[in-house]
Coordinates of C-alpha atoms in Angstrom, one line a residue:
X209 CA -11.6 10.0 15.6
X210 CA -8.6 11.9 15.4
X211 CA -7.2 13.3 12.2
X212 CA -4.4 12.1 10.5
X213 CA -1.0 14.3 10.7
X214 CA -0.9 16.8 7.8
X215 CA 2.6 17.0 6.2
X216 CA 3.9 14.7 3.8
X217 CA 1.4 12.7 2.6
X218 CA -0.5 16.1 1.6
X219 CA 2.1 17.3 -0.2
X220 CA 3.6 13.9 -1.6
X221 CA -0.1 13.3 -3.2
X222 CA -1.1 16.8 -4.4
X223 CA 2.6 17.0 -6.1
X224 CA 2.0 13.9 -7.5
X225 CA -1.4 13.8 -8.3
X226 CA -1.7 17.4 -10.2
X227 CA 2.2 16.8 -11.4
X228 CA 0.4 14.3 -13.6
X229 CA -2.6 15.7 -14.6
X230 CA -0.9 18.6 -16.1
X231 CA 1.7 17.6 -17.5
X232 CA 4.7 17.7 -14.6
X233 CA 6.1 14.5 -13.6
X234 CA 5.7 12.8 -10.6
X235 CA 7.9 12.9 -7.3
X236 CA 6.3 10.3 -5.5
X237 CA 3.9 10.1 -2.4
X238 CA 3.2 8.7 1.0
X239 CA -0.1 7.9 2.2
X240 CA -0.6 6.9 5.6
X241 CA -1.4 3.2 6.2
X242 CA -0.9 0.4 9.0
X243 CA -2.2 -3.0 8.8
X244 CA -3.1 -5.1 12.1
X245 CA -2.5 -8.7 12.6
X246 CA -5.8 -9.7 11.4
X247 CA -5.3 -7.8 7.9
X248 CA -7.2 -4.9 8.8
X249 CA -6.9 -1.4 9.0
X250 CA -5.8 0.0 12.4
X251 CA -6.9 3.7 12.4
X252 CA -6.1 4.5 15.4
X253 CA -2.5 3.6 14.3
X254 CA -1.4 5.1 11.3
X255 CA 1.9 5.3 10.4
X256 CA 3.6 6.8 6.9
X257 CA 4.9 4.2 4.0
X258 CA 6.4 5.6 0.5
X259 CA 4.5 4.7 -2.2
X260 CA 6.9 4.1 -5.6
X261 CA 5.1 5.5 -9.0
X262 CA 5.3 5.9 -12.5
X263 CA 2.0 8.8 -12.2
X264 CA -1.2 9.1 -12.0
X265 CA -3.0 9.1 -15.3
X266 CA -6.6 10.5 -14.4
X267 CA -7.4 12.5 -17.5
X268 CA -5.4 10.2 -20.3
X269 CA -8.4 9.0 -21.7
X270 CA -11.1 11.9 -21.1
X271 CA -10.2 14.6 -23.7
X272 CA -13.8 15.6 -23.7
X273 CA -12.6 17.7 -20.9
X274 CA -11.8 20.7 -21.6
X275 CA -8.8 22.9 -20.4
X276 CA -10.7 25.2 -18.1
X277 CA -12.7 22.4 -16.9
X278 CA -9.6 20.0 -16.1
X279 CA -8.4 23.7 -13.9
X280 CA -11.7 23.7 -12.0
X281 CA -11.6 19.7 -11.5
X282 CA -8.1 20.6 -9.8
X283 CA -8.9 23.3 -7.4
X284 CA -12.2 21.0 -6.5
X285 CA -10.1 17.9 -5.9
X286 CA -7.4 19.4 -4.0
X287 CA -10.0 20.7 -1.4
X288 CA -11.5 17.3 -1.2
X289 CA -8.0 16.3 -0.3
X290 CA -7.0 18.7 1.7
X291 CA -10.1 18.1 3.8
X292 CA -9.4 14.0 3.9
X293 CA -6.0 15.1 5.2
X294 CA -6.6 17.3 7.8
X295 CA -9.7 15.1 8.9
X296 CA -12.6 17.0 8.2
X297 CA -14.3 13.9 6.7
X298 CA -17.8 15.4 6.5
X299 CA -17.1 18.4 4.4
X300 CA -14.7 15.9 2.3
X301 CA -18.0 14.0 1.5
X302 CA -20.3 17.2 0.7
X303 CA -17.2 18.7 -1.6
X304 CA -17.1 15.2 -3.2
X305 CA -21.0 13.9 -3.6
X306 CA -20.9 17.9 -5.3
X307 CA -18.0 17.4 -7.6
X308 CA -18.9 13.8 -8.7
X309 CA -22.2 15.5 -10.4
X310 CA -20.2 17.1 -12.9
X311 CA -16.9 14.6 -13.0
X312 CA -18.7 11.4 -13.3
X313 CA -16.2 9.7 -14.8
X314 CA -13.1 10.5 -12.7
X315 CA -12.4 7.0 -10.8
X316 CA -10.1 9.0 -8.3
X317 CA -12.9 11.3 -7.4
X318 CA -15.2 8.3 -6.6
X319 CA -12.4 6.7 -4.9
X320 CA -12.0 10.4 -2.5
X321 CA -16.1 10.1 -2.3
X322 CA -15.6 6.6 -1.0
X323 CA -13.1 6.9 1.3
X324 CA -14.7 10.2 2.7
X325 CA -18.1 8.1 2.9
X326 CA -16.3 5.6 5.4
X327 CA -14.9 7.8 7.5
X328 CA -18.0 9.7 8.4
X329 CA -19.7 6.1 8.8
X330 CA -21.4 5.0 5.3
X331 CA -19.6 1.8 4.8
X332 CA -22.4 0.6 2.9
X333 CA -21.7 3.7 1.1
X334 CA -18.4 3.3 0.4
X335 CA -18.1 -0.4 -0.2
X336 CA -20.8 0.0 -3.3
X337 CA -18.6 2.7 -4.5
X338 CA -15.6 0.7 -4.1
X339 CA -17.4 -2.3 -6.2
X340 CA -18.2 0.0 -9.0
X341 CA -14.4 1.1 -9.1
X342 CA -13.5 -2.9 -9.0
X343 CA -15.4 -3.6 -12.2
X344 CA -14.1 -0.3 -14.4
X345 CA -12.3 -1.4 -17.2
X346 CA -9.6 -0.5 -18.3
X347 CA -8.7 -1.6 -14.7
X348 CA -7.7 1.3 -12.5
X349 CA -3.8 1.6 -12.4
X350 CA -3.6 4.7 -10.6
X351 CA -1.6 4.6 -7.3
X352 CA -3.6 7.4 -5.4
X353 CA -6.8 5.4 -6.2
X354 CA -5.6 2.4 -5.6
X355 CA -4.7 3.2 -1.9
X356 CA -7.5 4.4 -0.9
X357 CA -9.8 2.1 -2.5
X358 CA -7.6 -0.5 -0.3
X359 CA -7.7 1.1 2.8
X360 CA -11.5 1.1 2.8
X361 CA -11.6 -2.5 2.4
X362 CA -8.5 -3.6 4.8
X363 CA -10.8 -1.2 7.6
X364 CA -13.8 -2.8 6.2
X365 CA -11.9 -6.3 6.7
X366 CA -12.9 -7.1 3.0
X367 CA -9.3 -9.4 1.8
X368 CA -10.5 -10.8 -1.3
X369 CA -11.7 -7.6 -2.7
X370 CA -7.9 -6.3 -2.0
X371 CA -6.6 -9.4 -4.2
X372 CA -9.0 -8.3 -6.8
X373 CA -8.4 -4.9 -7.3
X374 CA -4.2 -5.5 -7.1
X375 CA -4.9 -8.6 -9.1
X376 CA -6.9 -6.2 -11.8
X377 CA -4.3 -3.8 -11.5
X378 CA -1.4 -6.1 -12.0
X379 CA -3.2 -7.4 -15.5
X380 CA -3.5 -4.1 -16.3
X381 CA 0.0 -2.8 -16.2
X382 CA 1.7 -6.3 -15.8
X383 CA 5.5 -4.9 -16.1
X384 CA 4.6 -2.9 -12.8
X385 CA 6.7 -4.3 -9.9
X386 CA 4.9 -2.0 -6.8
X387 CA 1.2 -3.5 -7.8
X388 CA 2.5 -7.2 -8.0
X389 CA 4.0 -7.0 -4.8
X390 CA 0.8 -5.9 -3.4
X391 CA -1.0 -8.4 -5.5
X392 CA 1.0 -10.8 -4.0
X393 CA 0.5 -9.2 -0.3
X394 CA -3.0 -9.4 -0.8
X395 CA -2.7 -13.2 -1.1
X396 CA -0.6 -13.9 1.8
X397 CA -2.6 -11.4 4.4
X398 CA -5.8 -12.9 3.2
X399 CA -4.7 -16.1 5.1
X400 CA -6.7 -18.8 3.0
X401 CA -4.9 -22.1 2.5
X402 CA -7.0 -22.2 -0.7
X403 CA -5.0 -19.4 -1.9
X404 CA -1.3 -20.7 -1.9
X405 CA -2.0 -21.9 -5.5
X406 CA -2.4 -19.0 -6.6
X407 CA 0.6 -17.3 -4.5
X408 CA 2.5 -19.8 -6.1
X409 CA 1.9 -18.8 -9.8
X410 CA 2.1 -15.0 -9.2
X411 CA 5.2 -15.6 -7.5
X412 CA 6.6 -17.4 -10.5
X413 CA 5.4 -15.0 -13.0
X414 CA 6.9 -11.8 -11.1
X415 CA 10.6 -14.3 -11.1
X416 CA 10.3 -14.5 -14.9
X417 CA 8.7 -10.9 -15.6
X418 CA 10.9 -9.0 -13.4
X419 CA 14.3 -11.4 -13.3
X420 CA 15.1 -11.6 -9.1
X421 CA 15.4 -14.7 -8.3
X422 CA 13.9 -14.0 -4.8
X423 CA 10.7 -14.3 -6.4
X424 CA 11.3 -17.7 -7.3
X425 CA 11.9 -18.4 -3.5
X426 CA 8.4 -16.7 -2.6
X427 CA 7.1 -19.5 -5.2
X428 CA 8.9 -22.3 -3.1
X429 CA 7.3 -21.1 0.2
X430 CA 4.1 -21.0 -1.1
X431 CA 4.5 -24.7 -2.2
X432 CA 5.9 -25.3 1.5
X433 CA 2.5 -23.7 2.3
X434 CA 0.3 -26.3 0.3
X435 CA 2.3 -29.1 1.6
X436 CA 1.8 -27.7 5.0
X437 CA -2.4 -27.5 4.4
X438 CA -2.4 -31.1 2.7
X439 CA -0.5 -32.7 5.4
X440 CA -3.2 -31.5 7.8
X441 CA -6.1 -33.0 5.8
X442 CA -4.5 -36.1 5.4
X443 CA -4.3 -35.2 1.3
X444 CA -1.8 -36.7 -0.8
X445 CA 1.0 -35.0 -0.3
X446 CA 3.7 -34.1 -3.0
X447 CA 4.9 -30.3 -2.2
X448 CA 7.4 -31.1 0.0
X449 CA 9.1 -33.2 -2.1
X450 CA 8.8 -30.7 -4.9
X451 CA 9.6 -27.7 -2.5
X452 CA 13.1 -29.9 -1.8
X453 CA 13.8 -30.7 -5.5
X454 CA 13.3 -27.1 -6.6
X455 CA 15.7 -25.6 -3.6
X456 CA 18.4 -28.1 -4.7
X457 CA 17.9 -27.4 -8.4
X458 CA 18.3 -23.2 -7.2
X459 CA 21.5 -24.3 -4.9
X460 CA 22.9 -25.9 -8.3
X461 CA 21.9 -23.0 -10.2
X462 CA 23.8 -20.6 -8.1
X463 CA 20.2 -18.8 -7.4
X464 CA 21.2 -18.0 -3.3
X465 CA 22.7 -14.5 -3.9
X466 CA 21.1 -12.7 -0.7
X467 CA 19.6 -14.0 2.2
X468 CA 16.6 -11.8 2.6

């Protein structure tokens, strides 16, 4: 498999990822990512997306480590980077299975130890890593981890594991507009009818917690969506009604300002 291009997204995610563990600030990354029809990851199509965010918080609650140690944890992850960049997946996962010996507790490193385990063909691997890092509370809210606990499981076609992790991440840091929109992605690439209840309420909550009224729009479509599934199960059927009365109500309140 072909390695990914080295250039930005090395650089975006070192800056950013050292910027924060050290004290700097971040400057934002890009990590590479494309998403196929089906949901899942295409890797033999990757292109470069900018990922918005407010740092990457790694050592905030681990000041058992000491100064030195946090210096030697950088060098050791940077390699493990540089080596998932440039593709050389298999001494990414030796330099990470070493590392995690003596950083147990670093969620980012088993996230690097995951992703570097799927690459070089231990999915199994991976996705038991990538259930551990689903159940760590507080819930992860880190963006570099986050991606690349989610690109293992859109390659590993695993949806609902994607809603959880964005869904654990948007409790966790609920004023966050980047992980409700992924959150909310999650829900509408997993596909499931049973799930439009659910876009519905996050897309209501992210109109009142973050004010855009396009939010509330996302909330009518997703009621669109249920009156769509009930029709076809011959369900009784009130969402279309409800969809009509709430675009009227937004028409009177003035609420079309864009037409995105």
């Amino acid at each position: 498999m072909a390695p990914e291009p080295r250039g930005s997204w090395h650089d975006g995610m070192v800056n950013e990822l050292f910027g924060s563990l050290f004290g700097g600030s971040g400057i934002g990354g890009v990590l590479t990512e494309a998403v196929a029809s089906n949901g899942a990851l295409d890797a033999s199509n990757w292109g470069q997306i900018e990922i918005p965010t407010d740092g990457l918080k790694l050592f905030e609650k681990q000041d058992f480590l000491k100064k030195s140690t946090k210096m030697q944890a950088q060098q050791e992850l940077l390699q493990i980077l540089d080596a998932i960049e440039t593709g050389k997946y298999k001494s990414a996962f030796t330099l990470a299975t070493k590392a995690s010996k003596k950083y147990k507790d670093l969620t980012v490193l088993k996230a690097m130890l995951a992703y570097a385990a799927d690459r070089t063909g231990r999915s199994f691997e991976a996705l038991t890593l990538c259930s551990e890092l689903l159940a760590v509370r507080p819930a992860i809210t880190d963006d570099l981890t986050l991606q690349l606990v989610s690109q293992i499981l859109r390659f590993n076609k695993k949806p609902k594991d994607i809603i959880t992790l964005y869904a654990n991440a948007t409790n966790a840091a609920p004023q966050n507009l980047e992980y409700a929109n992924h959150y909310f992605m999650a829900l509408v690439r997993a596909g499931d009818d049973q799930l439009f209840k659910t876009m519905q309420q996050v897309a209501l909550k992210m109109q009142k917690t973050f004010k855009d009224s396009k939010y509330f729009f996302w909330a009518v479509t997703a009621i669109y969506l249920q009156g769509v599934s009930a029709a076809s199960t011959g369900s009784t059927n009130i969402f279309f009604t409800l969809a009509e009365k709430m675009l009227e109500k937004a028409v009177l309140e003035k609420k079309f300002t864009n037409f995105e």
